[in-house]
Amino acid sequence: KTIFPNPQNGPARFLGTTYYVDFPQLRLIALDTDGMHRISDYTQVAFWLKNILRDAGKKFTIVMMHHPVYSSAQGRSNPLMWLAFHSAMREADVVFSGHDHNYARRTEHYKARFWKKEEPTIFIGTNASIKKYAVKAKNKYEASLSGEAVYEYIFVTKNTLQITTYTVCSGEWIDMVEIIR
């Protein structure tokens, strides 16, 4: 936050590191999971996140965070992330995370009668680093890849959010997911 003038619309302890940016059809939310050290940090950010996601209206919502809610690498689970955020993430369309140094896409279907949003939430663990960890339990994911750095291309229209994943080195197409409203 000392280098980039990020928005100051996040929770009090995380101004400039946890925030959202609104585009015409998209709300992009950044969470500073590296800065959370106390249970009260997780609680404060989770409460803020749930309200920000619900307040997005008809916009598509993408959450970006370092630590995943659902870890895809062996020995990398983050129980506090899951406890704090799995409920709030039910309101998001897509959740991007890093930390596990692989690519894994997982879709979670939640019971709509308890939540405002009826569509599933897509969790994407991604990696552009030179570090690489194997994907554990590959059967939990619709798509996964170990040993390659990847990047995503996000395309948003009024009714569509499309995310396409490519390898960094060769530009090879790996995965594509599309949400249509």
Coordinates of N, CA, C and O in Angstrom, one line a residue, residues 102-103 125-129 145 148-152 165-168 174:
N102 N -0.1 -24.1 -8.0 CA -0.6 -25.0 -9.1 C -1.8 -24.4 -9.6 O -2.3 -23.3 -9.1
Y103 N -2.5 -25.0 -10.6 CA -3.7 -24.6 -11.1 C -4.8 -25.6 -10.8 O -4.6 -26.8 -11.0
G125 N -7.5 -21.8 -8.0 CA -6.2 -21.6 -7.5 C -5.3 -21.5 -8.7 O -5.3 -22.3 -9.6
T126 N -4.5 -20.4 -8.7 CA -3.6 -20.2 -9.9 C -2.2 -19.9 -9.5 O -1.9 -19.7 -8.3
N127 N -1.3 -20.0 -10.5 CA 0.1 -19.9 -10.2 C 0.9 -19.3 -11.3 O 0.9 -19.9 -12.4
A128 N 1.6 -18.2 -11.1 CA 2.5 -17.6 -12.1 C 3.9 -17.6 -11.6 O 4.8 -17.1 -12.2
S129 N 4.1 -18.3 -10.5 CA 5.4 -18.4 -9.9 C 6.3 -19.5 -10.5 O 5.8 -20.4 -11.1
L145 N -3.7 -28.5 -13.0 CA -2.4 -28.6 -13.7 C -1.3 -28.4 -12.7 O -1.4 -27.4 -11.9
E148 N 3.4 -26.0 -14.1 CA 3.4 -25.0 -15.1 C 2.9 -23.7 -14.5 O 1.9 -23.6 -13.7
A149 N 3.5 -22.6 -14.8 CA 3.0 -21.2 -14.5 C 1.9 -20.9 -15.5 O 2.0 -21.3 -16.7
V150 N 0.8 -20.3 -15.0 CA -0.3 -20.0 -15.8 C -0.8 -18.6 -15.6 O -0.4 -17.9 -14.7
Y151 N -1.6 -18.1 -16.5 CA -2.3 -16.8 -16.4 C -3.7 -16.9 -16.9 O -4.0 -17.8 -17.7
E152 N -4.5 -16.0 -16.4 CA -5.9 -16.0 -16.8 C -6.3 -14.8 -17.6 O -5.8 -13.7 -17.3
T165 N -7.7 -19.8 -19.2 CA -6.4 -20.0 -18.5 C -5.4 -20.6 -19.6 O -5.8 -21.5 -20.3
Y166 N -4.2 -20.0 -19.6 CA -3.1 -20.4 -20.5 C -1.9 -20.6 -19.8 O -1.6 -20.0 -18.7
T167 N -0.9 -21.4 -20.3 CA 0.4 -21.5 -19.7 C 1.2 -20.3 -20.1 O 1.0 -19.7 -21.2
V168 N 2.1 -19.9 -19.2 CA 2.9 -18.7 -19.4 C 3.9 -19.0 -20.5 O 4.1 -18.1 -21.4
I174 N -5.4 -24.0 -21.4 CA -5.5 -25.0 -20.3 C -7.0 -25.2 -19.9 O -7.4 -26.4 -19.8

